[in-house]
Amino acid sequence: MLNRTLSVVATAVTLLAGAAPAAMAAEAGSGTTAFRTAVQAPDTARVTAAVLDLDRTGAEPAVYGDDTPYDTASIVKVDILAAMLLHARDHRRDLTARESAEAQVMIRNSDNTAATALWRAIGEAPGLTSANKRLGLTSTQGGPGGLWGLTRTTATDQIRLLGAIFGTGATPLDTASRNRIGTLMTEISTGQSWGVSAAADSGWALKNGWLMRTTTGRWDINSIGRVTNGGHRYLVAVLSNGNASMPDGVNLVERAVRTAVSETAAR
């Protein structure tokens, strides 16, 4: 979780199965009207969901809502770890003991100090951008300076990132790196396992992000991951902002993921 101090500072400075990430195309805005009606986001809130069925041959991600950029908050920690693992591999080494420990608490506990250390290790925003070019992300911009939580991304780009981790196609991440990230996303600490897991009837792997903007008192609430439902594996990204409170945002995200997965399964 991004702490209140980061939020204050931020305000002050105001593949897929069988496919490489860059080759992915989305069904932009599909099901938008039905999705918005079912989800019923409050007037102050905005939400977008993207879903990819990994077990449907030739499937493309369906996008529900407007696929425009949102602040990542702590979901960027998955991207930071992917970038760190690519960086280490480029230098023909594994993560150091310290980096490995930081990676674990960054994902499992959403530890901000660990995230800051690894953000610096990858070269901050320029390093993230370099890694994301290799991962096929096209609409993600790293936060300024040390403000990794203000990285901007789209739901479709998050599906690309998840595809590089959980998909079966070619990816710059080697098998060990993919397994490392995926396993940590199944070991989220108690109290942080909400979000896309609401659409799972068996297994899940996820990372959540939450951030209160001090200028408005409104919350950014996001959740990304892989869920299994009805025997199918889905990659899911749900991004939201303008929530009146964290519980309101969590409820919105969970309504959105259940609706989006259900609509995708019915196609």
PDB file of C-alpha atoms in Angstrom:
ATOM      1  CA  MET A   1       0.000   0.000   0.000  1.00  0.00           C
ATOM      2  CA  LEU A   2       1.177   3.509  -0.728  1.00  0.00           C
ATOM      3  CA  ASN A   3       1.310   5.355   2.528  1.00  0.00           C
ATOM      4  CA  ARG A   4      -0.202   8.745   3.218  1.00  0.00           C
ATOM      5  CA  THR A   5       3.178  10.436   3.022  1.00  0.00           C
ATOM      6  CA  LEU A   6       3.652   9.297  -0.562  1.00  0.00           C
ATOM      7  CA  SER A   7       0.174  10.533  -1.385  1.00  0.00           C
ATOM      8  CA  VAL A   8       0.941  13.979   0.037  1.00  0.00           C
ATOM      9  CA  VAL A   9       4.221  14.212  -1.854  1.00  0.00           C
ATOM     10  CA  ALA A  10       2.544  13.038  -5.046  1.00  0.00           C
ATOM     11  CA  THR A  11      -0.087  15.737  -4.725  1.00  0.00           C
ATOM     12  CA  ALA A  12       2.492  18.346  -4.110  1.00  0.00           C
ATOM     13  CA  VAL A  13       4.251  17.581  -7.372  1.00  0.00           C
ATOM     14  CA  THR A  14       0.724  17.245  -8.673  1.00  0.00           C
ATOM     15  CA  LEU A  15       0.669 -13.937 -23.944  1.00  0.00           C
ATOM     16  CA  LEU A  16      -1.021 -14.463 -23.732  1.00  0.00           C
ATOM     17  CA  ALA A  17      -1.739 -17.997 -24.643  1.00  0.00           C
ATOM     18  CA  GLY A  18       0.241 -18.681 -27.769  1.00  0.00           C
ATOM     19  CA  ALA A  19       1.075 -15.051 -28.546  1.00  0.00           C
ATOM     20  CA  ALA A  20       3.783 -12.549 -27.754  1.00  0.00           C
ATOM     21  CA  PRO A  21       2.596  -9.580 -25.644  1.00  0.00           C
ATOM     22  CA  ALA A  22       3.164  -7.008 -28.381  1.00  0.00           C
ATOM     23  CA  ALA A  23       0.896  -8.910 -30.750  1.00  0.00           C
ATOM     24  CA  MET A  24      -2.147  -8.643 -28.508  1.00  0.00           C
ATOM     25  CA  ALA A  25      -5.207  -6.765 -29.708  1.00  0.00           C
ATOM     26  CA  ALA A  26      -8.137  -5.899 -27.459  1.00  0.00           C
ATOM     27  CA  GLU A  27     -11.853  -5.789 -28.054  1.00  0.00           C
ATOM     28  CA  ALA A  28     -11.935  -2.190 -26.925  1.00  0.00           C
ATOM     29  CA  GLY A  29     -15.016  -1.067 -25.046  1.00  0.00           C
ATOM     30  CA  SER A  30     -16.856  -4.358 -25.558  1.00  0.00           C
ATOM     31  CA  GLY A  31     -19.902  -4.798 -23.372  1.00  0.00           C
ATOM     32  CA  THR A  32     -19.545  -1.252 -22.050  1.00  0.00           C
ATOM     33  CA  THR A  33     -23.230  -0.413 -21.581  1.00  0.00           C
ATOM     34  CA  ALA A  34     -24.152  -3.706 -19.956  1.00  0.00           C
ATOM     35  CA  PHE A  35     -21.019  -3.599 -17.835  1.00  0.00           C
ATOM     36  CA  ARG A  36     -21.687  -0.099 -16.529  1.00  0.00           C
ATOM     37  CA  THR A  37     -25.308  -0.950 -15.799  1.00  0.00           C
ATOM     38  CA  ALA A  38     -24.358  -4.093 -13.897  1.00  0.00           C
ATOM     39  CA  VAL A  39     -21.476  -2.532 -11.997  1.00  0.00           C
ATOM     40  CA  GLN A  40     -23.236   0.762 -11.147  1.00  0.00           C
ATOM     41  CA  ALA A  41     -20.199   2.843 -10.319  1.00  0.00           C
ATOM     42  CA  PRO A  42     -21.051   5.968  -8.284  1.00  0.00           C
ATOM     43  CA  ASP A  43     -20.933   9.278 -10.149  1.00  0.00           C
ATOM     44  CA  THR A  44     -17.547  10.127  -8.652  1.00  0.00           C
ATOM     45  CA  ALA A  45     -15.938   6.787  -9.551  1.00  0.00           C
ATOM     46  CA  ARG A  46     -14.622   5.344 -12.790  1.00  0.00           C
ATOM     47  CA  VAL A  47     -13.724   1.720 -13.486  1.00  0.00           C
ATOM     48  CA  THR A  48     -12.300  -0.303 -16.368  1.00  0.00           C
ATOM     49  CA  ALA A  49     -11.822  -4.068 -16.560  1.00  0.00           C
ATOM     50  CA  ALA A  50      -9.926  -6.202 -19.069  1.00  0.00           C
ATOM     51  CA  VAL A  51     -10.207  -9.985 -19.246  1.00  0.00           C
ATOM     52  CA  LEU A  52      -8.410 -12.618 -21.296  1.00  0.00           C
ATOM     53  CA  ASP A  53      -9.487 -16.276 -21.362  1.00  0.00           C
ATOM     54  CA  LEU A  54      -6.229 -18.238 -21.491  1.00  0.00           C
ATOM     55  CA  ASP A  55      -8.049 -21.455 -22.390  1.00  0.00           C
ATOM     56  CA  ARG A  56      -9.890 -20.179 -25.450  1.00  0.00           C
ATOM     57  CA  THR A  57      -7.835 -20.607 -28.612  1.00  0.00           C
ATOM     58  CA  GLY A  58      -7.226 -17.326 -30.400  1.00  0.00           C
ATOM     59  CA  ALA A  59      -8.962 -15.314 -27.715  1.00  0.00           C
ATOM     60  CA  GLU A  60      -8.245 -11.622 -27.382  1.00  0.00           C
ATOM     61  CA  PRO A  61      -8.794  -9.583 -24.209  1.00  0.00           C
ATOM     62  CA  ALA A  62     -12.203  -8.038 -23.761  1.00  0.00           C
ATOM     63  CA  VAL A  63     -12.224  -4.524 -22.323  1.00  0.00           C
ATOM     64  CA  TYR A  64     -15.164  -3.242 -20.299  1.00  0.00           C
ATOM     65  CA  GLY A  65     -15.264   0.507 -19.841  1.00  0.00           C
ATOM     66  CA  ASP A  66     -12.894   3.070 -21.294  1.00  0.00           C
ATOM     67  CA  ASP A  67      -9.328   1.779 -21.691  1.00  0.00           C
ATOM     68  CA  THR A  68      -7.714   5.024 -20.560  1.00  0.00           C
ATOM     69  CA  PRO A  69      -4.764   5.485 -18.158  1.00  0.00           C
ATOM     70  CA  TYR A  70      -5.112   5.211 -14.389  1.00  0.00           C
ATOM     71  CA  ASP A  71      -2.595   5.610 -11.567  1.00  0.00           C
ATOM     72  CA  THR A  72      -1.217   2.190 -10.712  1.00  0.00           C
ATOM     73  CA  ALA A  73      -0.690   2.574  -6.964  1.00  0.00           C
ATOM     74  CA  SER A  74       0.893  -0.700  -5.789  1.00  0.00           C
ATOM     75  CA  ILE A  75      -0.013  -2.935  -8.722  1.00  0.00           C
ATOM     76  CA  VAL A  76       3.129  -1.495 -10.347  1.00  0.00           C
ATOM     77  CA  LYS A  77       5.128  -3.657  -7.956  1.00  0.00           C
ATOM     78  CA  VAL A  78       4.569  -6.625 -10.267  1.00  0.00           C
ATOM     79  CA  ASP A  79       6.003  -4.608 -13.153  1.00  0.00           C
ATOM     80  CA  ILE A  80       8.936  -3.487 -10.983  1.00  0.00           C
ATOM     81  CA  LEU A  81       9.758  -7.100 -10.116  1.00  0.00           C
ATOM     82  CA  ALA A  82       9.527  -8.178 -13.759  1.00  0.00           C
ATOM     83  CA  ALA A  83      11.898  -5.349 -14.692  1.00  0.00           C
ATOM     84  CA  MET A  84      14.281  -6.288 -11.871  1.00  0.00           C
ATOM     85  CA  LEU A  85      14.404  -9.916 -12.998  1.00  0.00           C
ATOM     86  CA  LEU A  86      15.102  -8.857 -16.584  1.00  0.00           C
ATOM     87  CA  HIS A  87      17.841  -6.528 -15.328  1.00  0.00           C
ATOM     88  CA  ALA A  88      19.471  -9.319 -13.324  1.00  0.00           C
ATOM     89  CA  ARG A  89      19.290 -11.741 -16.230  1.00  0.00           C
ATOM     90  CA  ASP A  90      20.864  -9.168 -18.558  1.00  0.00           C
ATOM     91  CA  HIS A  91      23.794  -9.068 -16.153  1.00  0.00           C
ATOM     92  CA  ARG A  92      23.912 -12.871 -16.019  1.00  0.00           C
ATOM     93  CA  ARG A  93      23.104 -13.106 -12.355  1.00  0.00           C
ATOM     94  CA  ASP A  94      20.297 -13.997  -9.997  1.00  0.00           C
ATOM     95  CA  LEU A  95      18.805 -11.552  -7.538  1.00  0.00           C
ATOM     96  CA  THR A  96      21.010 -10.941  -4.526  1.00  0.00           C
ATOM     97  CA  ALA A  97      19.793 -12.176  -1.151  1.00  0.00           C
ATOM     98  CA  ARG A  98      18.721  -8.643  -0.301  1.00  0.00           C
ATOM     99  CA  GLU A  99      16.923  -8.113  -3.612  1.00  0.00           C
ATOM    100  CA  SER A 100      15.165 -11.439  -3.228  1.00  0.00           C
ATOM    101  CA  ALA A 101      13.981 -10.520   0.267  1.00  0.00           C
ATOM    102  CA  GLU A 102      12.787  -7.140  -1.004  1.00  0.00           C
ATOM    103  CA  ALA A 103      10.914  -8.788  -3.859  1.00  0.00           C
ATOM    104  CA  GLN A 104       9.137 -11.122  -1.475  1.00  0.00           C
ATOM    105  CA  VAL A 105       7.864  -8.465   0.928  1.00  0.00           C
ATOM    106  CA  MET A 106       7.093  -6.072  -1.922  1.00  0.00           C
ATOM    107  CA  ILE A 107       4.628  -8.540  -3.473  1.00  0.00           C
ATOM    108  CA  ARG A 108       3.420 -10.507  -0.451  1.00  0.00           C
ATOM    109  CA  ASN A 109       3.025  -7.556   1.929  1.00  0.00           C
ATOM    110  CA  SER A 110       2.975  -4.621  -0.511  1.00  0.00           C
ATOM    111  CA  ASP A 111       5.994  -3.184   1.288  1.00  0.00           C
ATOM    112  CA  ASN A 112       6.767   0.330   0.030  1.00  0.00           C
ATOM    113  CA  THR A 113      10.359   0.548   1.283  1.00  0.00           C
ATOM    114  CA  ALA A 114      11.247  -2.593  -0.648  1.00  0.00           C
ATOM    115  CA  ALA A 115       9.477  -1.244  -3.731  1.00  0.00           C
ATOM    116  CA  THR A 116      11.461   1.985  -3.550  1.00  0.00           C
ATOM    117  CA  ALA A 117      14.740   0.076  -3.303  1.00  0.00           C
ATOM    118  CA  LEU A 118      13.957  -2.067  -6.357  1.00  0.00           C
ATOM    119  CA  TRP A 119      12.570   0.940  -8.248  1.00  0.00           C
ATOM    120  CA  ARG A 120      15.939   2.613  -7.830  1.00  0.00           C
ATOM    121  CA  ALA A 121      17.758  -0.590  -8.770  1.00  0.00           C
ATOM    122  CA  ILE A 122      15.977  -0.796 -12.135  1.00  0.00           C
ATOM    123  CA  GLY A 123      16.701   2.881 -12.896  1.00  0.00           C
ATOM    124  CA  GLU A 124      13.300   4.291 -11.909  1.00  0.00           C
ATOM    125  CA  ALA A 125      10.919   5.283 -14.730  1.00  0.00           C
ATOM    126  CA  PRO A 126      13.459   4.991 -17.587  1.00  0.00           C
ATOM    127  CA  GLY A 127      14.359   1.478 -16.450  1.00  0.00           C
ATOM    128  CA  LEU A 128      10.698   0.507 -16.239  1.00  0.00           C
ATOM    129  CA  THR A 129      10.072   1.901 -19.719  1.00  0.00           C
ATOM    130  CA  SER A 130      12.986  -0.071 -21.134  1.00  0.00           C
ATOM    131  CA  ALA A 131      11.722  -3.309 -19.582  1.00  0.00           C
ATOM    132  CA  ASN A 132       8.170  -2.663 -20.689  1.00  0.00           C
ATOM    133  CA  LYS A 133       9.219  -2.265 -24.311  1.00  0.00           C
ATOM    134  CA  ARG A 134      10.539  -5.806 -24.114  1.00  0.00           C
ATOM    135  CA  LEU A 135       7.412  -7.038 -22.343  1.00  0.00           C
ATOM    136  CA  GLY A 136       5.136  -5.505 -24.981  1.00  0.00           C
ATOM    137  CA  LEU A 137       3.547  -2.797 -22.841  1.00  0.00           C
ATOM    138  CA  THR A 138       2.698   0.273 -24.904  1.00  0.00           C
ATOM    139  CA  SER A 139       0.643   2.540 -22.633  1.00  0.00           C
ATOM    140  CA  THR A 140       2.464   2.574 -19.309  1.00  0.00           C
ATOM    141  CA  GLN A 141       4.454   5.589 -18.109  1.00  0.00           C
ATOM    142  CA  GLY A 142       6.595   5.410 -14.976  1.00  0.00           C
ATOM    143  CA  GLY A 143       5.959   7.819 -12.138  1.00  0.00           C
ATOM    144  CA  PRO A 144       8.235  10.848 -11.688  1.00  0.00           C
ATOM    145  CA  GLY A 145      11.371  10.481  -9.582  1.00  0.00           C
ATOM    146  CA  GLY A 146      10.767   8.114  -6.702  1.00  0.00           C
ATOM    147  CA  LEU A 147       6.978   8.202  -7.065  1.00  0.00           C
ATOM    148  CA  TRP A 148       6.536   4.744  -8.533  1.00  0.00           C
ATOM    149  CA  GLY A 149       2.912   4.632  -7.353  1.00  0.00           C
ATOM    150  CA  LEU A 150       2.042   7.402  -9.793  1.00  0.00           C
ATOM    151  CA  THR A 151       2.967   5.248 -12.750  1.00  0.00           C
ATOM    152  CA  ARG A 152       0.141   5.460 -15.290  1.00  0.00           C
ATOM    153  CA  THR A 153      -1.191   2.401 -17.089  1.00  0.00           C
ATOM    154  CA  THR A 154      -4.196   0.956 -18.888  1.00  0.00           C
ATOM    155  CA  ALA A 155      -6.115  -2.249 -18.226  1.00  0.00           C
ATOM    156  CA  THR A 156      -4.974  -3.637 -21.586  1.00  0.00           C
ATOM    157  CA  ASP A 157      -1.323  -3.008 -20.744  1.00  0.00           C
ATOM    158  CA  GLN A 158      -1.773  -4.856 -17.475  1.00  0.00           C
ATOM    159  CA  ILE A 159      -3.121  -7.846 -19.406  1.00  0.00           C
ATOM    160  CA  ARG A 160       0.034  -7.693 -21.511  1.00  0.00           C
ATOM    161  CA  LEU A 161       2.138  -7.782 -18.358  1.00  0.00           C
ATOM    162  CA  LEU A 162       0.137 -10.672 -16.923  1.00  0.00           C
ATOM    163  CA  GLY A 163       0.466 -12.493 -20.229  1.00  0.00           C
ATOM    164  CA  ALA A 164       4.241 -12.250 -20.000  1.00  0.00           C
ATOM    165  CA  ILE A 165       4.006 -13.939 -16.600  1.00  0.00           C
ATOM    166  CA  PHE A 166       1.162 -16.436 -16.933  1.00  0.00           C
ATOM    167  CA  GLY A 167       0.747 -16.953 -20.681  1.00  0.00           C
ATOM    168  CA  THR A 168       2.190 -19.813 -22.705  1.00  0.00           C
ATOM    169  CA  GLY A 169       3.704 -17.827 -25.545  1.00  0.00           C
ATOM    170  CA  ALA A 170       7.118 -16.302 -26.016  1.00  0.00           C
ATOM    171  CA  THR A 171       8.168 -13.776 -23.387  1.00  0.00           C
ATOM    172  CA  PRO A 172      11.439 -12.089 -22.333  1.00  0.00           C
ATOM    173  CA  LEU A 173      10.950 -13.529 -18.859  1.00  0.00           C
ATOM    174  CA  ASP A 174      12.488 -16.962 -18.426  1.00  0.00           C
ATOM    175  CA  THR A 175      10.561 -19.793 -16.798  1.00  0.00           C
ATOM    176  CA  ALA A 176      12.201 -19.305 -13.403  1.00  0.00           C
ATOM    177  CA  SER A 177      11.320 -15.606 -13.372  1.00  0.00           C
ATOM    178  CA  ARG A 178       7.736 -16.257 -14.398  1.00  0.00           C
ATOM    179  CA  ASN A 179       7.338 -18.901 -11.719  1.00  0.00           C
ATOM    180  CA  ARG A 180       8.896 -16.610  -9.139  1.00  0.00           C
ATOM    181  CA  ILE A 181       6.467 -13.774  -9.797  1.00  0.00           C
ATOM    182  CA  GLY A 182       3.459 -16.057 -10.166  1.00  0.00           C
ATOM    183  CA  THR A 183       4.172 -17.885  -6.921  1.00  0.00           C
ATOM    184  CA  LEU A 184       4.557 -14.673  -4.931  1.00  0.00           C
ATOM    185  CA  MET A 185       1.199 -13.508  -6.290  1.00  0.00           C
ATOM    186  CA  THR A 186      -0.431 -16.581  -4.724  1.00  0.00           C
ATOM    187  CA  GLU A 187       1.116 -15.784  -1.335  1.00  0.00           C
ATOM    188  CA  ILE A 188      -0.481 -12.392  -0.690  1.00  0.00           C
ATOM    189  CA  SER A 189      -0.753 -11.611   3.003  1.00  0.00           C
ATOM    190  CA  THR A 190      -3.970 -11.916   4.957  1.00  0.00           C
ATOM    191  CA  GLY A 191      -6.186  -8.897   4.409  1.00  0.00           C
ATOM    192  CA  GLN A 192      -4.812  -8.147   0.925  1.00  0.00           C
ATOM    193  CA  SER A 193      -6.405 -11.015  -1.001  1.00  0.00           C
ATOM    194  CA  TRP A 194      -9.459  -9.062  -2.139  1.00  0.00           C
ATOM    195  CA  GLY A 195     -10.004  -7.819  -5.681  1.00  0.00           C
ATOM    196  CA  VAL A 196      -9.837 -10.100  -8.705  1.00  0.00           C
ATOM    197  CA  SER A 197     -10.038 -13.129  -6.403  1.00  0.00           C
ATOM    198  CA  ALA A 198     -13.771 -12.333  -6.123  1.00  0.00           C
ATOM    199  CA  ALA A 199     -14.222 -13.939  -9.562  1.00  0.00           C
ATOM    200  CA  ALA A 200     -12.329 -17.134  -8.699  1.00  0.00           C
ATOM    201  CA  ASP A 201     -14.043 -20.389  -7.818  1.00  0.00           C
ATOM    202  CA  SER A 202     -10.714 -22.104  -7.196  1.00  0.00           C
ATOM    203  CA  GLY A 203      -7.184 -20.741  -7.622  1.00  0.00           C
ATOM    204  CA  TRP A 204      -5.973 -17.166  -7.947  1.00  0.00           C
ATOM    205  CA  ALA A 205      -2.806 -15.085  -8.078  1.00  0.00           C
ATOM    206  CA  LEU A 206      -3.034 -11.326  -7.628  1.00  0.00           C
ATOM    207  CA  LYS A 207      -1.618  -7.968  -6.627  1.00  0.00           C
ATOM    208  CA  ASN A 208      -3.699  -5.036  -5.429  1.00  0.00           C
ATOM    209  CA  GLY A 209      -3.068  -1.323  -5.221  1.00  0.00           C
ATOM    210  CA  TRP A 210      -4.747   1.393  -3.178  1.00  0.00           C
ATOM    211  CA  LEU A 211      -3.995   5.083  -2.805  1.00  0.00           C
ATOM    212  CA  MET A 212      -5.918   8.013  -1.331  1.00  0.00           C
ATOM    213  CA  ARG A 213      -5.433  11.302  -3.197  1.00  0.00           C
ATOM    214  CA  THR A 214      -5.173  14.022  -0.559  1.00  0.00           C
ATOM    215  CA  THR A 215      -6.453  16.828  -2.789  1.00  0.00           C
ATOM    216  CA  THR A 216      -9.814  15.092  -3.221  1.00  0.00           C
ATOM    217  CA  GLY A 217      -9.952  12.455  -0.499  1.00  0.00           C
ATOM    218  CA  ARG A 218     -10.850   9.996  -3.270  1.00  0.00           C
ATOM    219  CA  TRP A 219      -9.281   6.578  -3.678  1.00  0.00           C
ATOM    220  CA  ASP A 220      -7.523   4.766  -6.516  1.00  0.00           C
ATOM    221  CA  ILE A 221      -8.288   1.047  -6.112  1.00  0.00           C
ATOM    222  CA  ASN A 222      -6.814  -1.513  -8.524  1.00  0.00           C
ATOM    223  CA  SER A 223      -6.428  -5.273  -8.785  1.00  0.00           C
ATOM    224  CA  ILE A 224      -4.645  -7.500 -11.314  1.00  0.00           C
ATOM    225  CA  GLY A 225      -4.037 -11.215 -11.563  1.00  0.00           C
ATOM    226  CA  ARG A 226      -5.055 -14.640 -12.788  1.00  0.00           C
ATOM    227  CA  VAL A 227      -8.214 -16.383 -11.626  1.00  0.00           C
ATOM    228  CA  THR A 228      -9.738 -19.778 -12.344  1.00  0.00           C
ATOM    229  CA  ASN A 229     -13.486 -19.897 -12.884  1.00  0.00           C
ATOM    230  CA  GLY A 230     -15.564 -22.658 -14.432  1.00  0.00           C
ATOM    231  CA  GLY A 231     -12.431 -24.566 -15.350  1.00  0.00           C
ATOM    232  CA  HIS A 232     -11.013 -21.656 -17.360  1.00  0.00           C
ATOM    233  CA  ARG A 233      -8.033 -19.515 -16.452  1.00  0.00           C
ATOM    234  CA  TYR A 234      -8.523 -15.785 -16.903  1.00  0.00           C
ATOM    235  CA  LEU A 235      -6.088 -12.900 -16.783  1.00  0.00           C
ATOM    236  CA  VAL A 236      -7.873  -9.930 -15.253  1.00  0.00           C
ATOM    237  CA  ALA A 237      -7.057  -6.281 -14.635  1.00  0.00           C
ATOM    238  CA  VAL A 238      -9.496  -3.912 -12.932  1.00  0.00           C
ATOM    239  CA  LEU A 239      -8.538  -0.254 -12.495  1.00  0.00           C
ATOM    240  CA  SER A 240     -10.619   2.395 -10.728  1.00  0.00           C
ATOM    241  CA  ASN A 241     -10.420   5.892  -9.324  1.00  0.00           C
ATOM    242  CA  GLY A 242     -12.646   8.502  -7.699  1.00  0.00           C
ATOM    243  CA  ASN A 243     -13.865   6.122  -4.996  1.00  0.00           C
ATOM    244  CA  ALA A 244     -15.314   7.735  -1.868  1.00  0.00           C
ATOM    245  CA  SER A 245     -13.497   5.294   0.420  1.00  0.00           C
ATOM    246  CA  MET A 246     -11.268   2.256   0.237  1.00  0.00           C
ATOM    247  CA  PRO A 247     -14.146  -0.161   1.066  1.00  0.00           C
ATOM    248  CA  ASP A 248     -16.277   1.471  -1.632  1.00  0.00           C
ATOM    249  CA  GLY A 249     -13.450   1.013  -4.119  1.00  0.00           C
ATOM    250  CA  VAL A 250     -12.877  -2.619  -3.167  1.00  0.00           C
ATOM    251  CA  ASN A 251     -16.586  -3.310  -3.604  1.00  0.00           C
ATOM    252  CA  LEU A 252     -16.586  -1.588  -6.996  1.00  0.00           C
ATOM    253  CA  VAL A 253     -13.561  -3.546  -8.189  1.00  0.00           C
ATOM    254  CA  GLU A 254     -15.071  -6.840  -7.052  1.00  0.00           C
ATOM    255  CA  ARG A 255     -18.409  -6.097  -8.758  1.00  0.00           C
ATOM    256  CA  ALA A 256     -16.491  -5.194 -11.889  1.00  0.00           C
ATOM    257  CA  VAL A 257     -14.364  -8.342 -11.949  1.00  0.00           C
ATOM    258  CA  ARG A 258     -17.312 -10.658 -11.351  1.00  0.00           C
ATOM    259  CA  THR A 259     -19.286  -8.959 -14.101  1.00  0.00           C
ATOM    260  CA  ALA A 260     -16.411  -8.853 -16.580  1.00  0.00           C
ATOM    261  CA  VAL A 261     -15.426 -12.506 -16.104  1.00  0.00           C
ATOM    262  CA  SER A 262     -19.066 -13.581 -16.351  1.00  0.00           C
ATOM    263  CA  GLU A 263     -19.597 -11.639 -19.572  1.00  0.00           C
ATOM    264  CA  THR A 264     -16.354 -12.952 -21.048  1.00  0.00           C
ATOM    265  CA  ALA A 265     -17.265 -16.528 -20.186  1.00  0.00           C
ATOM    266  CA  ALA A 266     -20.650 -16.119 -21.895  1.00  0.00           C
ATOM    267  CA  ARG A 267     -19.114 -15.111 -25.250  1.00  0.00           C
TER     268      ARG A 267
END
